[in-house]
PDB file of C-alpha atoms in Angstrom:
ATOM      1  CA  MET N 142      -1.110 -22.094  -4.982  1.00 54.00           C
ATOM      2  CA  LEU N 143      -1.368 -20.282  -1.649  1.00 54.00           C
ATOM      3  CA  ASP N 144      -4.032 -17.965  -3.013  1.00 57.00           C
ATOM      4  CA  GLY N 145      -6.089 -20.925  -4.267  1.00 57.00           C
ATOM      5  CA  VAL N 146      -6.094 -22.450  -0.789  1.00 55.00           C
ATOM      6  CA  ALA N 147      -6.925 -19.070   0.718  1.00 53.00           C
ATOM      7  CA  LEU N 148      -9.853 -18.598  -1.688  1.00 54.00           C
ATOM      8  CA  ASN N 149     -11.611 -21.696  -0.361  1.00 58.00           C
ATOM      9  CA  ALA N 150     -11.324 -20.483   3.216  1.00 53.00           C
ATOM     10  CA  TRP N 151     -12.022 -16.896   2.089  1.00 52.00           C
ATOM     11  CA  ASN N 152     -15.750 -17.590   1.682  1.00 57.00           C
ATOM     12  CA  THR N 153     -16.500 -17.208   5.379  1.00 62.00           C
ATOM     13  CA  GLN N 154     -16.882 -13.543   6.272  1.00 61.00           C
ATOM     14  CA  GLU N 155     -15.869 -13.944   9.919  1.00 64.00           C
ATOM     15  CA  HIS N 156     -12.449 -15.399   9.109  1.00 73.00           C
ATOM     16  CA  GLN N 157     -11.716 -13.207   6.096  1.00 78.00           C
ATOM     17  CA  ARG N 158      -9.397 -10.712   7.821  1.00 76.00           C
ATOM     18  CA  ASN N 159      -7.416 -13.374   9.707  1.00 81.00           C
ATOM     19  CA  ILE N 160      -6.952 -15.502   6.597  1.00 85.00           C
ATOM     20  CA  PHE N 161      -5.813 -12.432   4.660  1.00 82.00           C
ATOM     21  CA  ILE N 162      -3.198 -11.553   7.292  1.00 83.00           C
ATOM     22  CA  VAL N 163      -1.896 -15.139   7.479  1.00 88.00           C
ATOM     23  CA  ASP N 164      -1.794 -15.276   3.655  1.00 87.00           C
ATOM     24  CA  GLN N 165       0.296 -12.094   3.517  1.00 87.00           C
ATOM     25  CA  VAL N 166       2.674 -13.321   6.229  1.00 89.00           C
ATOM     26  CA  ILE N 167       3.212 -16.561   4.281  1.00 93.00           C
ATOM     27  CA  HIS N 168       3.911 -14.608   1.059  1.00 90.00           C
ATOM     28  CA  ILE N 169       6.452 -12.392   2.826  1.00 89.00           C
ATOM     29  CA  ALA N 170       8.111 -15.402   4.482  1.00 92.00           C
ATOM     30  CA  ILE N 171       8.484 -17.161   1.120  1.00 92.00           C
ATOM     31  CA  LEU N 172      10.008 -14.027  -0.439  1.00 87.00           C
ATOM     32  CA  MET N 173      12.465 -13.758   2.450  1.00 87.00           C
ATOM     33  CA  ILE N 174      13.458 -17.435   2.179  1.00 91.00           C
ATOM     34  CA  VAL N 175      13.995 -17.203  -1.595  1.00 84.00           C
ATOM     35  CA  SER N 176      16.034 -14.003  -1.153  1.00 79.00           C
ATOM     36  CA  TYR N 177      18.158 -15.646   1.541  1.00 82.00           C
ATOM     37  CA  LEU N 178      18.787 -18.720  -0.630  1.00 83.00           C
ATOM     38  CA  MET N 179      19.776 -16.543  -3.603  1.00 76.00           C
ATOM     39  CA  ILE N 180      22.264 -14.615  -1.466  1.00 76.00           C
ATOM     40  CA  LYS N 181      23.668 -17.825   0.044  1.00 80.00           C
ATOM     41  CA  SER N 182      24.126 -19.405  -3.402  1.00 76.00           C
ATOM     42  CA  GLY N 183      26.965 -16.949  -4.022  1.00 69.00           C
ATOM     43  CA  LYS N 184      26.119 -16.488  -7.693  1.00 66.00           C
ATOM     44  CA  SER N 185      26.523 -13.007  -9.068  1.00 61.00           C
ATOM     45  CA  TYR N 186      23.644 -11.750 -11.128  1.00 60.00           C
ATOM     46  CA  LYS N 187      24.816  -9.520 -13.982  1.00 62.00           C
ATOM     47  CA  TYR N 188      22.892  -6.384 -14.830  1.00 56.00           C
ATOM     48  CA  ASN N 189      23.030  -4.452 -18.040  1.00 65.00           C
ATOM     49  CA  GLU N 190      26.446  -2.766 -17.997  1.00 70.00           C
ATOM     50  CA  ILE N 191      25.209   0.398 -19.711  1.00 74.00           C
ATOM     51  CA  VAL N 192      22.503   0.948 -17.104  1.00 72.00           C
ATOM     52  CA  LEU N 193      25.004   0.374 -14.295  1.00 76.00           C
ATOM     53  CA  ASP N 194      27.458   2.826 -15.850  1.00 78.00           C
ATOM     54  CA  ILE N 195      24.769   5.505 -16.151  1.00 80.00           C
ATOM     55  CA  LEU N 196      23.651   4.947 -12.561  1.00 80.00           C
ATOM     56  CA  ASN N 197      27.268   5.158 -11.362  1.00 84.00           C
ATOM     57  CA  ILE N 198      27.795   8.414 -13.251  1.00 88.00           C
ATOM     58  CA  ILE N 199      24.765  10.048 -11.637  1.00 88.00           C
ATOM     59  CA  GLY N 200      25.556   8.486  -8.265  1.00 87.00           C
ATOM     60  CA  ILE N 201      22.565   6.197  -7.784  1.00 85.00           C
ATOM     61  CA  SER N 202      23.025   2.571  -6.777  1.00 85.00           C
ATOM     62  CA  ILE N 203      21.042  -0.242  -8.350  1.00 80.00           C
ATOM     63  CA  ARG N 204      19.920  -1.175  -4.842  1.00 86.00           C
ATOM     64  CA  SER N 205      18.340   2.276  -4.385  1.00 88.00           C
ATOM     65  CA  ILE N 206      16.471   1.930  -7.666  1.00 86.00           C
ATOM     66  CA  ILE N 207      15.194  -1.537  -6.767  1.00 88.00           C
ATOM     67  CA  VAL N 208      14.110  -0.388  -3.298  1.00 91.00           C
ATOM     68  CA  LEU N 209      12.238   2.582  -4.799  1.00 92.00           C
ATOM     69  CA  ILE N 210      10.483   0.367  -7.351  1.00 91.00           C
ATOM     70  CA  VAL N 211       9.478  -2.108  -4.636  1.00 93.00           C
ATOM     71  CA  GLN N 212       8.205   0.716  -2.413  1.00 94.00           C
ATOM     72  CA  VAL N 213       6.074   2.223  -5.192  1.00 93.00           C
ATOM     73  CA  LEU N 214       4.677  -1.208  -6.064  1.00 93.00           C
ATOM     74  CA  LEU N 215       3.880  -1.926  -2.401  1.00 94.00           C
ATOM     75  CA  VAL N 216       1.964   1.333  -1.884  1.00 94.00           C
ATOM     76  CA  HIS N 217      -0.188   0.445  -4.875  1.00 90.00           C
ATOM     77  CA  LYS N 218      -2.000  -2.905  -4.999  1.00 89.00           C
ATOM     78  CA  PRO N 219      -0.833  -4.616  -1.778  1.00 91.00           C
ATOM     79  CA  ALA N 220      -1.700  -1.515   0.267  1.00 93.00           C
ATOM     80  CA  ASN N 221      -5.096  -1.257  -1.476  1.00 90.00           C
ATOM     81  CA  ILE N 222      -5.877  -4.900  -0.730  1.00 90.00           C
ATOM     82  CA  PHE N 223      -4.719  -4.546   2.883  1.00 91.00           C
ATOM     83  CA  ILE N 224      -6.822  -1.427   3.488  1.00 92.00           C
ATOM     84  CA  VAL N 225      -9.940  -2.825   1.765  1.00 89.00           C
ATOM     85  CA  ASN N 226      -9.753  -6.035   3.798  1.00 90.00           C
ATOM     86  CA  ILE N 227      -9.313  -4.233   7.109  1.00 90.00           C
ATOM     87  CA  MET N 228     -11.964  -1.600   6.341  1.00 89.00           C
ATOM     88  CA  GLN N 229     -14.595  -4.045   5.087  1.00 86.00           C
ATOM     89  CA  SER N 230     -16.037  -4.796   8.507  1.00 84.00           C
ATOM     90  CA  TYR N 231     -16.134  -1.098   9.460  1.00 84.00           C
ATOM     91  CA  LYS N 232     -17.910   0.191   6.348  1.00 83.00           C
ATOM     92  CA  PRO N 233     -20.876   2.379   7.305  1.00 77.00           C
ATOM     93  CA  ILE N 234     -24.305   1.405   6.074  1.00 75.00           C
ATOM     94  CA  ASN N 235     -24.953   3.861   3.271  1.00 66.00           C
ATOM     95  CA  LYS N 236     -28.514   5.130   3.043  1.00 56.00           C
ATOM     96  CA  GLU N 237     -27.953   6.354  -0.518  1.00 59.00           C
ATOM     97  CA  ASN N 238     -25.832   3.609  -2.057  1.00 56.00           C
ATOM     98  CA  ASN N 239     -24.347   5.522  -4.970  1.00 60.00           C
ATOM     99  CA  ASN N 240     -20.988   3.751  -4.885  1.00 66.00           C
ATOM    100  CA  THR N 241     -20.680   2.474  -8.429  1.00 74.00           C
ATOM    101  CA  GLU N 242     -17.776   0.331  -9.574  1.00 75.00           C
ATOM    102  CA  ASN N 243     -16.241   3.405 -11.217  1.00 76.00           C
ATOM    103  CA  THR N 244     -16.478   5.338  -7.937  1.00 77.00           C
ATOM    104  CA  LYS N 245     -14.723   2.494  -6.099  1.00 78.00           C
ATOM    105  CA  LYS N 246     -11.987   2.363  -8.756  1.00 80.00           C
ATOM    106  CA  ALA N 247     -11.540   6.128  -8.515  1.00 84.00           C
ATOM    107  CA  GLY N 248     -11.274   5.872  -4.727  1.00 82.00           C
ATOM    108  CA  ARG N 249      -8.605   3.189  -4.983  1.00 84.00           C
ATOM    109  CA  MET N 250      -6.670   5.265  -7.517  1.00 87.00           C
ATOM    110  CA  ILE N 251      -6.917   8.368  -5.327  1.00 89.00           C
ATOM    111  CA  GLY N 252      -5.613   6.331  -2.381  1.00 90.00           C
ATOM    112  CA  THR N 253      -2.721   5.009  -4.450  1.00 92.00           C
ATOM    113  CA  ILE N 254      -1.761   8.469  -5.687  1.00 93.00           C
ATOM    114  CA  GLU N 255      -2.044   9.821  -2.139  1.00 94.00           C
ATOM    115  CA  ARG N 256       0.290   7.108  -0.825  1.00 95.00           C
ATOM    116  CA  ILE N 257       2.816   7.593  -3.653  1.00 95.00           C
ATOM    117  CA  ILE N 258       2.922  11.349  -3.001  1.00 96.00           C
ATOM    118  CA  MET N 259       3.357  10.759   0.745  1.00 96.00           C
ATOM    119  CA  LEU N 260       6.082   8.165   0.050  1.00 96.00           C
ATOM    120  CA  PHE N 261       8.084  10.589  -2.075  1.00 96.00           C
ATOM    121  CA  PHE N 262       7.708  13.340   0.532  1.00 96.00           C
ATOM    122  CA  LEU N 263       8.961  10.938   3.210  1.00 96.00           C
ATOM    123  CA  LEU N 264      11.881   9.815   1.040  1.00 94.00           C
ATOM    124  CA  ILE N 265      13.025  13.410   0.487  1.00 94.00           C
ATOM    125  CA  LYS N 266      12.481  14.156   4.193  1.00 95.00           C
ATOM    126  CA  GLN N 267       9.673  16.671   3.636  1.00 95.00           C
ATOM    127  CA  TYR N 268       7.621  15.427   6.569  1.00 94.00           C
ATOM    128  CA  SER N 269       5.436  18.521   6.875  1.00 94.00           C
ATOM    129  CA  SER N 270       4.328  18.035   3.264  1.00 95.00           C
ATOM    130  CA  VAL N 271       2.705  14.748   4.280  1.00 94.00           C
ATOM    131  CA  GLY N 272       0.416  16.852   6.464  1.00 93.00           C
ATOM    132  CA  LEU N 273      -0.393  18.959   3.411  1.00 92.00           C
ATOM    133  CA  VAL N 274      -1.530  15.858   1.500  1.00 93.00           C
ATOM    134  CA  LEU N 275      -3.721  14.748   4.406  1.00 92.00           C
ATOM    135  CA  THR N 276      -5.148  18.248   4.792  1.00 92.00           C
ATOM    136  CA  ALA N 277      -5.993  18.512   1.088  1.00 90.00           C
ATOM    137  CA  LYS N 278      -7.727  15.144   1.260  1.00 88.00           C
ATOM    138  CA  SER N 279      -9.765  16.205   4.292  1.00 89.00           C
ATOM    139  CA  ILE N 280     -10.760  19.532   2.725  1.00 92.00           C
ATOM    140  CA  ALA N 281     -12.091  17.678  -0.317  1.00 86.00           C
ATOM    141  CA  ARG N 282     -14.338  15.574   1.965  1.00 86.00           C
ATOM    142  CA  TYR N 283     -15.113  18.264   4.557  1.00 90.00           C
ATOM    143  CA  ASN N 284     -18.884  18.482   3.979  1.00 91.00           C
ATOM    144  CA  LYS N 285     -19.439  14.740   4.188  1.00 88.00           C
ATOM    145  CA  ILE N 286     -17.149  14.439   7.233  1.00 89.00           C
ATOM    146  CA  SER N 287     -18.942  17.229   9.102  1.00 91.00           C
ATOM    147  CA  GLU N 288     -22.442  15.913   8.287  1.00 92.00           C
ATOM    148  CA  ASP N 289     -21.983  12.167   8.814  1.00 89.00           C
ATOM    149  CA  LYS N 290     -20.189  11.066  11.996  1.00 89.00           C
ATOM    150  CA  GLU N 291     -20.157   7.400  10.978  1.00 90.00           C
ATOM    151  CA  PHE N 292     -18.522   8.272   7.649  1.00 87.00           C
ATOM    152  CA  ALA N 293     -16.068  10.577   9.444  1.00 89.00           C
ATOM    153  CA  GLU N 294     -14.836   7.700  11.624  1.00 91.00           C
ATOM    154  CA  TYR N 295     -14.625   5.380   8.616  1.00 90.00           C
ATOM    155  CA  TYR N 296     -12.739   8.048   6.661  1.00 90.00           C
ATOM    156  CA  LEU N 297     -10.318   8.665   9.543  1.00 91.00           C
ATOM    157  CA  LEU N 298      -9.656   4.941   9.965  1.00 93.00           C
ATOM    158  CA  GLY N 299      -8.941   4.553   6.237  1.00 91.00           C
ATOM    159  CA  THR N 300      -6.680   7.600   6.202  1.00 93.00           C
ATOM    160  CA  LEU N 301      -4.722   6.375   9.219  1.00 94.00           C
ATOM    161  CA  LEU N 302      -4.350   2.866   7.758  1.00 94.00           C
ATOM    162  CA  SER N 303      -3.140   4.372   4.488  1.00 94.00           C
ATOM    163  CA  THR N 304      -0.653   6.576   6.340  1.00 95.00           C
ATOM    164  CA  ILE N 305       0.616   3.631   8.404  1.00 95.00           C
ATOM    165  CA  CYS N 306       1.150   1.638   5.191  1.00 95.00           C
ATOM    166  CA  VAL N 307       3.230   4.454   3.708  1.00 96.00           C
ATOM    167  CA  LEU N 308       5.250   4.923   6.895  1.00 95.00           C
ATOM    168  CA  MET N 309       6.035   1.203   7.146  1.00 95.00           C
ATOM    169  CA  ILE N 310       6.912   0.927   3.446  1.00 95.00           C
ATOM    170  CA  SER N 311       9.136   4.020   3.576  1.00 94.00           C
ATOM    171  CA  ILE N 312      11.270   2.325   6.255  1.00 92.00           C
ATOM    172  CA  ILE N 313      12.352  -0.410   3.808  1.00 83.00           C
TER     173      ILE N 313
END
């Protein structure tokens, strides 16, 4: 329902980013309210006993598993949508527009994989390895970065936004 209302207002380019941010804040607020009400209801929600026994044997709590699943899901689609919406107004005018739909999909998938790898490195406290991921990404784009200053700034902004998303999500 919220997304349907947002779609009507979404048509104006100048308000697109603000509407997106408000939409996300409303979604998060609703999730927090529902979570609070579920906790306050006092009902216990039963999980599969076998799964709980296995997790207890290996020393992992169900909460840890749920948090990890939520983190991985958040660094995928929500982070992609967030980054695309923020970056849209900063996109350089491409003289040779060879960005096909497949190229865009590949870029989104690369970004998702990059964020998942960084998330796991952060979770296992291998902070210097995050730098390795960022370095590998920059080496792959070195020629384009060194030749096109406008692209370099766009690339840096996208990389920093992606990194901020991972850092914020890893705090959960």
